């Protein structure tokens, strides 16, 4: 059951909210009362995602997310929940990631209690109607096809297909008709929900203009009955996804678009739990800086690039990639090896230079100011974000739950130095996306590791793999 012992009410003036919040100290729920919100909203996050898919049923977690909307024992009519939300001026959705499935909705304040009743039934007594199964498989397949032309996804698929075959990263996560339209799929769906949908892996956020005590009562009434099966999270960091045999390579991929994109990636450990220090922010800031003497300014001066973005590409499973994504000019494409040398030289300079606290202080100041003066978030966006955050942040420190992911607190040069030292060629891989790679592409990867449901016209990603030259 959800443990709804709460801390003292805390006044909050962040995330665009002016109101009161109560938060559980263990598993469970955050309740936010905001008198200015136009809609009430709720989000329930289950710490179960596509990493938990059975090998023979890729996409099952995503399919389960779809099917939960289509009728429960108390409200058996298939579109009862969706129609209720729509009728009362709201919206609803859900998403499945590698480690989470998040369900969320907004609705008029007056209909919040009845909406919560309908919503909570997903996690207690869903029907998984056989009559809905085929149609919803088609919906999953349509979503899959919609994403086929996305070059970012195509590049990611090549990357994960190169990961250790025993790693949870080397898999097809979204599902389609070929992975799901199988004998016994409904039984596997029931088993999956029965095995993993446990209250000890769930977090819940309610936000509305109702009094804290009223929403707390609703949380207990509707969500306490969810069974606690004491499911333990799996450790996805073992086996390692990318070892030395997978790094030091460049992947040349034929994209859908006509742009020439070079991504340079250094393998990092997952640092998202170090939310107070955020050591990777120091490096993404310097790598993506656009001022004088920056990496981008040099590439622009040499007419090798149009733009540069720097970010952390998190794969979970203790695998992050510090990424510099560079849009190349025609000259830059012809001299992409020179671009790689420049990026590697910049990384070497970062390794050799002393860390500067004033750089961190500048990042901290701008980051915290952006948070304090950000536009007001909608209730549904706030609830969705916080429900996910609750899994990883100390629930007895309400301010950290509310702002920890978006603010910076402490300077930790030791952690930053550990990451800087990983920015070496041996720990790097590169991805070049350009139509010109077609002349070199000597391999084909069936998109998402399986056949598309169009046997007369299967879609492939063409690519080639080369070792990077040993230049520092």
Short mmCIF file of C-alpha atoms in Angstrom, two decimals:
data_model
loop_
_atom_site.label_atom_id
_atom_site.label_comp_id
_atom_site.label_asym_id
_atom_site.label_seq_id
_atom_site.Cartn_x
_atom_site.Cartn_y
_atom_site.Cartn_z
CA UNK A 1 0.00 0.00 0.00
CA UNK A 2 1.05 3.60 -0.35
CA UNK A 3 2.53 4.98 2.86
CA UNK A 4 0.89 8.32 3.32
CA UNK A 5 2.60 9.58 6.46
CA UNK A 6 3.40 13.17 5.57
CA UNK A 7 5.80 15.82 6.67
CA UNK A 8 4.65 19.15 7.93
CA UNK A 9 3.12 21.36 5.28
CA UNK A 10 5.75 23.34 3.41
CA UNK A 11 5.08 26.64 1.69
CA UNK A 12 6.53 26.69 -1.81
CA UNK A 13 7.31 29.50 -4.21
CA UNK A 14 9.15 27.59 -6.92
CA UNK A 15 8.28 25.91 -10.23
CA UNK A 16 5.81 28.74 -10.75
CA UNK A 17 3.70 27.39 -7.87
CA UNK A 18 2.57 29.51 -4.97
CA UNK A 19 0.94 27.22 -2.47
CA UNK A 20 1.46 24.40 -0.01
CA UNK A 21 2.86 20.91 -0.39
CA UNK A 22 3.04 17.76 1.65
CA UNK A 23 5.32 14.90 0.78
CA UNK A 24 5.60 11.34 2.04
CA UNK A 25 8.78 10.29 3.76
CA UNK A 26 8.86 6.81 2.24
CA UNK A 27 7.10 5.35 -0.78
CA UNK A 28 4.17 7.27 -2.08
CA UNK A 29 2.69 10.62 -2.67
CA UNK A 30 3.20 14.36 -2.93
CA UNK A 31 0.15 16.60 -2.60
CA UNK A 32 0.27 20.21 -3.80
CA UNK A 33 -2.40 22.82 -3.16
CA UNK A 34 -2.20 25.85 -5.47
CA UNK A 35 -5.11 28.27 -5.36
CA UNK A 36 -4.18 29.74 -8.74
CA UNK A 37 -4.17 26.56 -10.79
CA UNK A 38 -6.82 26.45 -13.50
CA UNK A 39 -6.91 22.66 -13.64
CA UNK A 40 -6.22 19.83 -11.23
CA UNK A 41 -3.72 17.20 -12.28
CA UNK A 42 -2.32 13.85 -11.20
CA UNK A 43 0.56 11.66 -12.27
CA UNK A 44 1.49 8.16 -11.21
CA UNK A 45 4.96 6.89 -12.13
CA UNK A 46 5.76 3.17 -12.03
CA UNK A 47 9.49 2.40 -11.87
CA UNK A 48 9.04 -0.31 -14.49
CA UNK A 49 9.89 0.31 -18.14
CA UNK A 50 11.09 -1.36 -21.29
CA UNK A 51 14.19 -2.80 -19.62
CA UNK A 52 11.77 -5.25 -17.99
CA UNK A 53 10.38 -6.54 -21.32
CA UNK A 54 10.60 -10.32 -21.71
CA UNK A 55 13.10 -11.10 -24.49
CA UNK A 56 10.46 -12.85 -26.56
CA UNK A 57 8.04 -9.89 -26.29
CA UNK A 58 9.94 -6.64 -27.05
CA UNK A 59 7.70 -3.64 -26.35
CA UNK A 60 5.48 -5.35 -23.79
CA UNK A 61 5.88 -2.57 -21.17
CA UNK A 62 4.85 0.01 -23.79
CA UNK A 63 1.91 -2.15 -24.86
CA UNK A 64 0.82 -2.51 -21.22
CA UNK A 65 0.79 1.28 -20.93
CA UNK A 66 -1.58 1.48 -23.93
CA UNK A 67 -3.93 -1.25 -22.71
CA UNK A 68 -4.46 0.21 -19.24
CA UNK A 69 -6.56 3.02 -20.72
CA UNK A 70 -9.13 0.59 -22.14
CA UNK A 71 -11.41 -0.44 -19.30
CA UNK A 72 -11.30 -1.62 -15.69
CA UNK A 73 -13.51 -3.82 -13.55
CA UNK A 74 -15.25 -0.82 -11.94
CA UNK A 75 -15.47 1.14 -15.20
CA UNK A 76 -15.65 -1.54 -17.92
CA UNK A 77 -16.67 0.71 -20.83
CA UNK A 78 -13.59 0.98 -23.00
CA UNK A 79 -13.41 4.77 -23.36
CA UNK A 80 -14.99 5.70 -20.01
CA UNK A 81 -11.84 7.29 -18.60
CA UNK A 82 -10.88 9.12 -21.81
CA UNK A 83 -14.39 10.44 -22.37
CA UNK A 84 -14.69 11.61 -18.76
CA UNK A 85 -11.42 13.57 -18.97
CA UNK A 86 -12.38 15.11 -22.32
CA UNK A 87 -15.89 16.02 -21.16
CA UNK A 88 -14.46 17.88 -18.17
CA UNK A 89 -11.99 20.01 -20.09
CA UNK A 90 -8.89 17.94 -19.45
CA UNK A 91 -6.23 15.93 -21.22
CA UNK A 92 -4.44 12.66 -20.55
CA UNK A 93 -1.42 10.75 -21.75
CA UNK A 94 1.34 8.36 -20.73
CA UNK A 95 4.85 7.40 -21.73
CA UNK A 96 7.17 4.42 -21.33
CA UNK A 97 10.91 4.90 -20.95
CA UNK A 98 13.62 2.37 -20.22
CA UNK A 99 12.99 2.40 -16.45
CA UNK A 100 9.64 4.14 -15.97
CA UNK A 101 6.04 4.18 -17.11
CA UNK A 102 4.28 7.44 -16.31
CA UNK A 103 0.53 8.08 -16.48
CA UNK A 104 -0.86 11.59 -16.11
CA UNK A 105 -3.97 13.71 -16.65
CA UNK A 106 -5.48 17.13 -16.02
CA UNK A 107 -9.16 17.90 -15.48
CA UNK A 108 -11.43 20.66 -14.21
CA UNK A 109 -11.08 21.21 -10.49
CA UNK A 110 -14.67 20.16 -9.83
CA UNK A 111 -14.18 16.76 -11.50
CA UNK A 112 -10.84 15.89 -9.85
CA UNK A 113 -12.19 13.43 -7.28
CA UNK A 114 -14.18 11.40 -9.84
CA UNK A 115 -11.25 11.45 -12.26
CA UNK A 116 -8.93 10.08 -9.57
CA UNK A 117 -11.36 7.22 -8.93
CA UNK A 118 -11.29 6.22 -12.60
CA UNK A 119 -7.54 6.73 -12.91
CA UNK A 120 -6.66 4.63 -9.85
CA UNK A 121 -8.47 1.58 -11.25
CA UNK A 122 -5.67 1.14 -13.86
CA UNK A 123 -3.42 -0.05 -11.09
CA UNK A 124 -5.92 -2.22 -9.25
CA UNK A 125 -8.22 -4.07 -11.64
CA UNK A 126 -7.59 -3.48 -15.36
CA UNK A 127 -9.49 -5.69 -17.78
CA UNK A 128 -7.06 -5.99 -20.71
CA UNK A 129 -10.06 -6.78 -22.92
CA UNK A 130 -9.25 -9.37 -25.62
CA UNK A 131 -11.39 -7.38 -28.05
CA UNK A 132 -9.07 -4.38 -27.69
CA UNK A 133 -5.80 -6.24 -28.07
CA UNK A 134 -5.40 -6.32 -31.85
CA UNK A 135 -6.52 -2.74 -32.30
CA UNK A 136 -4.10 -1.47 -29.69
CA UNK A 137 -1.24 -3.46 -31.21
CA UNK A 138 -2.01 -1.53 -34.41
CA UNK A 139 -1.81 1.71 -32.41
CA UNK A 140 1.62 0.76 -31.06
CA UNK A 141 2.71 -0.20 -34.57
CA UNK A 142 1.50 3.15 -35.96
CA UNK A 143 3.52 4.97 -33.30
CA UNK A 144 6.54 2.89 -34.27
CA UNK A 145 6.16 3.70 -37.99
CA UNK A 146 5.71 7.39 -37.25
CA UNK A 147 9.18 7.46 -35.71
CA UNK A 148 10.93 5.62 -38.55
CA UNK A 149 12.19 8.75 -40.37
CA UNK A 150 13.62 10.26 -37.18
CA UNK A 151 17.39 10.38 -37.70
CA UNK A 152 18.09 10.76 -34.00
CA UNK A 153 16.24 7.51 -33.30
CA UNK A 154 17.90 5.77 -36.22
CA UNK A 155 21.35 6.75 -34.98
CA UNK A 156 20.44 5.67 -31.47
CA UNK A 157 19.33 2.29 -32.80
CA UNK A 158 22.70 1.70 -34.41
CA UNK A 159 24.40 2.68 -31.15
CA UNK A 160 22.35 0.35 -28.94
CA UNK A 161 22.68 -2.47 -31.47
CA UNK A 162 26.46 -2.26 -30.95
CA UNK A 163 26.13 -2.58 -27.17
CA UNK A 164 26.93 -5.80 -25.35
CA UNK A 165 24.27 -8.31 -26.51
CA UNK A 166 23.71 -9.29 -22.88
CA UNK A 167 23.17 -5.67 -21.82
CA UNK A 168 19.69 -4.30 -21.34
CA UNK A 169 20.56 -1.54 -23.84
CA UNK A 170 20.81 -3.96 -26.75
CA UNK A 171 17.12 -4.38 -27.34
CA UNK A 172 14.08 -3.05 -29.20
CA UNK A 173 12.00 -1.03 -26.76
CA UNK A 174 8.97 0.43 -28.52
CA UNK A 175 7.44 -2.75 -29.91
CA UNK A 176 5.45 -3.20 -33.11
CA UNK A 177 3.03 -5.64 -34.66
CA UNK A 178 5.70 -8.29 -35.26
CA UNK A 179 6.88 -8.41 -31.65
CA UNK A 180 3.44 -8.17 -30.06
CA UNK A 181 0.97 -9.96 -32.34
CA UNK A 182 1.82 -13.38 -30.97
CA UNK A 183 -0.06 -16.26 -29.45
CA UNK A 184 -0.60 -15.74 -25.73
CA UNK A 185 0.15 -12.00 -25.72
CA UNK A 186 -2.78 -11.22 -23.42
CA UNK A 187 -1.63 -13.81 -20.87
CA UNK A 188 1.86 -12.28 -20.91
CA UNK A 189 0.30 -8.86 -20.46
CA UNK A 190 -1.63 -10.04 -17.41
CA UNK A 191 1.52 -11.66 -16.00
CA UNK A 192 3.54 -8.48 -16.57
CA UNK A 193 1.01 -6.25 -14.77
CA UNK A 194 0.53 -8.79 -11.98
CA UNK A 195 4.28 -9.19 -11.46
CA UNK A 196 5.54 -5.62 -11.67
CA UNK A 197 2.75 -3.13 -10.98
CA UNK A 198 3.40 -2.90 -7.25
CA UNK A 199 2.79 0.10 -5.00
CA UNK A 200 6.35 0.01 -3.63
CA UNK A 201 7.56 0.98 -7.14
CA UNK A 202 4.98 3.73 -7.61
CA UNK A 203 5.03 7.44 -6.88
CA UNK A 204 2.01 9.71 -7.03
CA UNK A 205 1.58 13.47 -7.31
CA UNK A 206 -1.74 15.29 -6.91
CA UNK A 207 -2.02 19.00 -7.64
CA UNK A 208 -5.12 21.16 -7.45
CA UNK A 209 -6.73 24.11 -5.72
CA UNK A 210 -8.42 21.86 -3.16
CA UNK A 211 -7.21 21.89 0.47
CA UNK A 212 -4.23 19.68 1.25
CA UNK A 213 -6.32 17.59 3.66
CA UNK A 214 -8.97 16.91 1.01
CA UNK A 215 -6.49 15.70 -1.60
CA UNK A 216 -4.65 13.65 0.99
CA UNK A 217 -7.94 11.94 1.81
CA UNK A 218 -8.50 11.15 -1.89
CA UNK A 219 -5.00 9.75 -2.22
CA UNK A 220 -5.61 7.38 0.67
CA UNK A 221 -9.08 6.40 -0.52
CA UNK A 222 -8.18 5.63 -4.11
CA UNK A 223 -4.55 4.56 -4.04
CA UNK A 224 -3.92 2.82 -0.69
CA UNK A 225 -5.70 -0.34 -1.95
CA UNK A 226 -3.02 -0.87 -4.62
CA UNK A 227 -1.17 -4.05 -3.64
CA UNK A 228 2.41 -3.91 -2.41
CA UNK A 229 4.18 -6.92 -3.91
CA UNK A 230 7.59 -5.83 -2.61
CA UNK A 231 9.09 -5.92 -6.11
CA UNK A 232 12.81 -5.19 -6.16
CA UNK A 233 14.34 -3.04 -8.88
CA UNK A 234 16.78 -4.86 -11.11
CA UNK A 235 20.40 -3.74 -11.49
CA UNK A 236 20.86 -2.83 -15.16
CA UNK A 237 24.47 -1.69 -14.85
CA UNK A 238 25.72 -5.27 -15.24
CA UNK A 239 26.88 -6.41 -17.70
CA UNK A 240 28.60 -3.28 -18.97
CA UNK A 241 26.98 -2.03 -22.18
CA UNK A 242 30.07 -0.55 -23.83
CA UNK A 243 33.56 -1.89 -23.15
CA UNK A 244 36.85 -1.05 -24.84
CA UNK A 245 35.99 -3.18 -27.88
CA UNK A 246 32.97 -0.96 -28.62
CA UNK A 247 34.77 2.38 -28.23
CA UNK A 248 37.35 4.16 -30.36
CA UNK A 249 35.15 3.76 -33.43
CA UNK A 250 33.26 5.96 -35.87
CA UNK A 251 29.86 4.88 -37.16
CA UNK A 252 28.92 6.26 -40.58
CA UNK A 253 25.17 6.24 -41.08
CA UNK A 254 23.00 7.08 -44.09
CA UNK A 255 20.26 9.39 -42.75
CA UNK A 256 16.87 10.45 -44.04
CA UNK A 257 17.67 14.17 -43.96
CA UNK A 258 20.27 15.94 -46.11
CA UNK A 259 22.17 17.45 -43.15
CA UNK A 260 25.69 16.44 -42.23
CA UNK A 261 25.85 15.74 -38.48
CA UNK A 262 28.87 14.62 -36.49
CA UNK A 263 28.32 13.44 -32.93
CA UNK A 264 31.34 12.97 -30.67
CA UNK A 265 30.53 10.98 -27.55
CA UNK A 266 32.52 10.15 -24.41
CA UNK A 267 31.26 7.33 -22.21
CA UNK A 268 30.42 8.52 -18.68
CA UNK A 269 28.90 6.84 -15.62
CA UNK A 270 25.39 7.90 -14.71
CA UNK A 271 25.55 10.99 -12.48
CA UNK A 272 21.87 11.97 -12.19
CA UNK A 273 21.80 11.14 -8.46
CA UNK A 274 24.52 13.75 -7.87
CA UNK A 275 21.91 16.44 -8.28
CA UNK A 276 23.47 18.84 -5.78
CA UNK A 277 26.81 19.04 -7.61
CA UNK A 278 25.85 18.14 -11.21
CA UNK A 279 29.47 17.53 -12.29
CA UNK A 280 28.58 16.95 -15.95
CA UNK A 281 27.08 20.48 -16.23
CA UNK A 282 30.57 21.96 -15.97
CA UNK A 283 31.65 20.03 -19.07
CA UNK A 284 28.52 20.51 -21.19
CA UNK A 285 28.83 24.24 -20.48
CA UNK A 286 32.44 24.49 -21.66
CA UNK A 287 31.99 22.10 -24.58
CA UNK A 288 28.92 23.94 -25.86
CA UNK A 289 30.06 27.50 -25.12
CA UNK A 290 29.56 29.90 -28.03
CA UNK A 291 31.72 32.86 -26.96
CA UNK A 292 35.23 33.90 -28.03
CA UNK A 293 37.91 31.19 -27.81
CA UNK A 294 35.27 28.48 -27.59
CA UNK A 295 35.31 25.24 -29.56
CA UNK A 296 32.44 26.47 -31.72
CA UNK A 297 34.08 29.82 -32.43
CA UNK A 298 37.14 28.01 -33.81
CA UNK A 299 35.06 25.66 -35.96
CA UNK A 300 33.11 28.64 -37.33
CA UNK A 301 36.29 30.55 -38.06
CA UNK A 302 37.63 27.54 -39.98
CA UNK A 303 34.26 27.25 -41.80
CA UNK A 304 33.95 23.66 -40.66
CA UNK A 305 30.65 23.86 -38.74
CA UNK A 306 27.31 25.63 -38.64
CA UNK A 307 26.33 24.89 -35.05
CA UNK A 308 27.28 22.87 -31.97
CA UNK A 309 25.12 21.46 -29.19
CA UNK A 310 26.47 19.84 -26.05
CA UNK A 311 24.42 17.62 -23.78
CA UNK A 312 24.31 14.43 -21.75
CA UNK A 313 22.67 11.58 -23.64
CA UNK A 314 21.50 9.33 -20.83
CA UNK A 315 20.98 5.67 -21.67
CA UNK A 316 20.36 4.59 -18.06
CA UNK A 317 22.04 1.29 -17.13
CA UNK A 318 24.83 3.43 -15.63
CA UNK A 319 25.60 4.65 -19.15
CA UNK A 320 25.71 8.32 -20.16
CA UNK A 321 27.35 9.91 -23.16
CA UNK A 322 28.76 13.41 -22.96
CA UNK A 323 27.90 14.50 -26.49
CA UNK A 324 29.03 17.25 -28.81
CA UNK A 325 26.65 17.35 -31.79
CA UNK A 326 28.10 19.36 -34.66
CA UNK A 327 26.32 20.32 -37.88
CA UNK A 328 29.05 20.32 -40.49
CA UNK A 329 29.49 22.52 -43.53
CA UNK A 330 30.43 20.91 -46.84
CA UNK A 331 34.03 21.76 -45.97
CA UNK A 332 33.59 20.26 -42.53
CA UNK A 333 32.17 17.05 -44.04
CA UNK A 334 35.14 16.74 -46.40
CA UNK A 335 37.45 17.29 -43.43
CA UNK A 336 35.52 15.52 -40.66
CA UNK A 337 38.72 13.89 -39.41
CA UNK A 338 40.13 17.38 -38.89
CA UNK A 339 36.99 18.25 -36.90
CA UNK A 340 37.54 15.17 -34.74
CA UNK A 341 41.14 16.24 -34.13
CA UNK A 342 39.99 19.72 -33.07
CA UNK A 343 37.39 18.31 -30.67
CA UNK A 344 39.95 15.87 -29.22
CA UNK A 345 42.45 18.72 -28.79
CA UNK A 346 39.82 20.73 -26.93
CA UNK A 347 39.15 17.74 -24.66
CA UNK A 348 42.89 17.37 -24.03
CA UNK A 349 43.08 21.04 -23.07
CA UNK A 350 40.23 20.53 -20.56
CA UNK A 351 42.08 17.56 -19.05
CA UNK A 352 45.32 19.50 -18.67
CA UNK A 353 43.93 22.79 -17.36
CA UNK A 354 43.07 23.31 -13.71
CA UNK A 355 39.38 23.41 -12.88
CA UNK A 356 38.00 26.88 -12.20
CA UNK A 357 35.42 27.41 -9.48
CA UNK A 358 34.35 30.70 -11.03
CA UNK A 359 33.13 28.70 -14.07
CA UNK A 360 30.96 26.56 -11.78
CA UNK A 361 29.73 29.65 -9.93
CA UNK A 362 28.64 31.26 -13.21
CA UNK A 363 26.79 28.11 -14.26
CA UNK A 364 25.17 27.84 -10.84
CA UNK A 365 24.03 31.48 -10.88
CA UNK A 366 22.48 31.34 -14.36
CA UNK A 367 20.92 27.91 -13.75
CA UNK A 368 19.30 28.96 -10.48
CA UNK A 369 18.08 32.26 -11.94
CA UNK A 370 16.47 30.44 -14.86
CA UNK A 371 14.69 28.20 -12.39
CA UNK A 372 13.48 31.00 -10.14
CA UNK A 373 12.16 33.10 -13.04
CA UNK A 374 10.92 30.35 -15.31
CA UNK A 375 7.47 30.56 -16.84
CA UNK A 376 4.70 29.07 -14.78
CA UNK A 377 4.36 25.35 -15.46
CA UNK A 378 0.96 23.82 -16.00
CA UNK A 379 -0.38 21.53 -13.30
CA UNK A 380 -0.09 18.49 -15.57
CA UNK A 381 3.54 19.20 -16.47
CA UNK A 382 4.43 19.78 -12.82
CA UNK A 383 2.74 16.59 -11.64
CA UNK A 384 4.31 14.48 -14.39
CA UNK A 385 7.82 15.78 -13.71
CA UNK A 386 7.61 15.47 -9.93
CA UNK A 387 6.19 11.94 -9.98
CA UNK A 388 9.30 10.81 -11.83
CA UNK A 389 11.60 12.87 -9.61
CA UNK A 390 10.18 11.37 -6.41
CA UNK A 391 11.88 8.04 -7.14
CA UNK A 392 15.39 9.46 -6.91
CA UNK A 393 15.32 12.39 -4.49
CA UNK A 394 15.07 12.28 -0.68
CA UNK A 395 11.37 12.60 0.02
CA UNK A 396 11.92 14.15 3.43
CA UNK A 397 13.60 17.17 1.80
CA UNK A 398 10.70 18.73 -0.06
CA UNK A 399 12.75 21.57 -1.56
CA UNK A 400 15.16 19.08 -3.16
CA UNK A 401 12.28 17.16 -4.74
CA UNK A 402 10.84 20.39 -6.12
CA UNK A 403 14.02 21.98 -7.40
CA UNK A 404 16.91 19.51 -7.22
CA UNK A 405 16.77 18.54 -10.88
CA UNK A 406 16.80 22.16 -12.05
CA UNK A 407 19.19 23.92 -9.66
CA UNK A 408 22.83 23.61 -8.59
CA UNK A 409 24.16 23.73 -5.05
CA UNK A 410 27.72 22.54 -4.31
CA UNK A 411 31.03 22.69 -6.15
CA UNK A 412 32.76 19.29 -6.22
CA UNK A 413 36.02 19.47 -8.20
CA UNK A 414 36.83 15.82 -7.43
CA UNK A 415 33.75 14.55 -9.26
CA UNK A 416 34.29 16.95 -12.15
CA UNK A 417 37.91 15.85 -12.49
CA UNK A 418 36.87 12.20 -12.63
CA UNK A 419 34.65 12.99 -15.61
CA UNK A 420 37.22 15.21 -17.35
CA UNK A 421 39.75 12.40 -17.18
CA UNK A 422 37.35 10.20 -19.16
CA UNK A 423 37.47 12.55 -22.15
CA UNK A 424 40.16 10.54 -23.95
CA UNK A 425 40.07 9.01 -27.46
CA UNK A 426 40.01 5.47 -26.05
CA UNK A 427 36.75 6.30 -24.26
CA UNK A 428 35.16 8.03 -27.24
CA UNK A 429 33.06 7.08 -30.22
CA UNK A 430 31.77 9.17 -33.11
CA UNK A 431 28.70 9.02 -35.31
CA UNK A 432 28.71 10.66 -38.74
CA UNK A 433 25.31 11.05 -40.41
CA UNK A 434 25.41 12.15 -44.04
CA UNK A 435 23.88 11.04 -47.35
CA UNK A 436 27.47 10.80 -48.64
CA UNK A 437 28.06 7.85 -46.29
CA UNK A 438 26.08 5.69 -48.73
CA UNK A 439 29.24 5.02 -50.74
CA UNK A 440 30.93 3.51 -47.67
CA UNK A 441 28.01 1.83 -45.94
CA UNK A 442 28.77 -1.86 -46.10
CA UNK A 443 26.40 -3.02 -43.37
CA UNK A 444 22.65 -2.93 -42.90
CA UNK A 445 20.78 -2.93 -39.61
CA UNK A 446 17.13 -3.91 -39.74
CA UNK A 447 15.47 -0.99 -38.09
CA UNK A 448 14.84 -1.70 -34.43
CA UNK A 449 16.50 -5.12 -34.83
CA UNK A 450 13.45 -6.70 -36.44
CA UNK A 451 11.63 -6.76 -39.77
CA UNK A 452 9.16 -4.00 -40.45
CA UNK A 453 5.64 -5.26 -41.16
CA UNK A 454 6.03 -4.54 -44.86
CA UNK A 455 7.79 -7.62 -46.25
CA UNK A 456 7.82 -6.26 -49.79
CA UNK A 457 9.66 -3.10 -48.72
CA UNK A 458 11.68 -3.69 -45.55
CA UNK A 459 13.31 -0.56 -44.14
CA UNK A 460 16.96 -0.65 -43.22
CA UNK A 461 19.54 1.70 -41.81
CA UNK A 462 22.70 1.57 -43.88
CA UNK A 463 25.90 2.14 -41.97
CA UNK A 464 29.59 1.34 -41.70
CA UNK A 465 31.98 1.01 -38.75
CA UNK A 466 35.61 2.14 -38.74
CA UNK A 467 38.28 2.45 -36.08
CA UNK A 468 39.22 5.99 -35.20
CA UNK A 469 42.78 6.96 -35.99
CA UNK A 470 45.06 6.97 -32.96
CA UNK A 471 45.58 10.72 -32.76
CA UNK A 472 45.33 12.57 -29.47
#
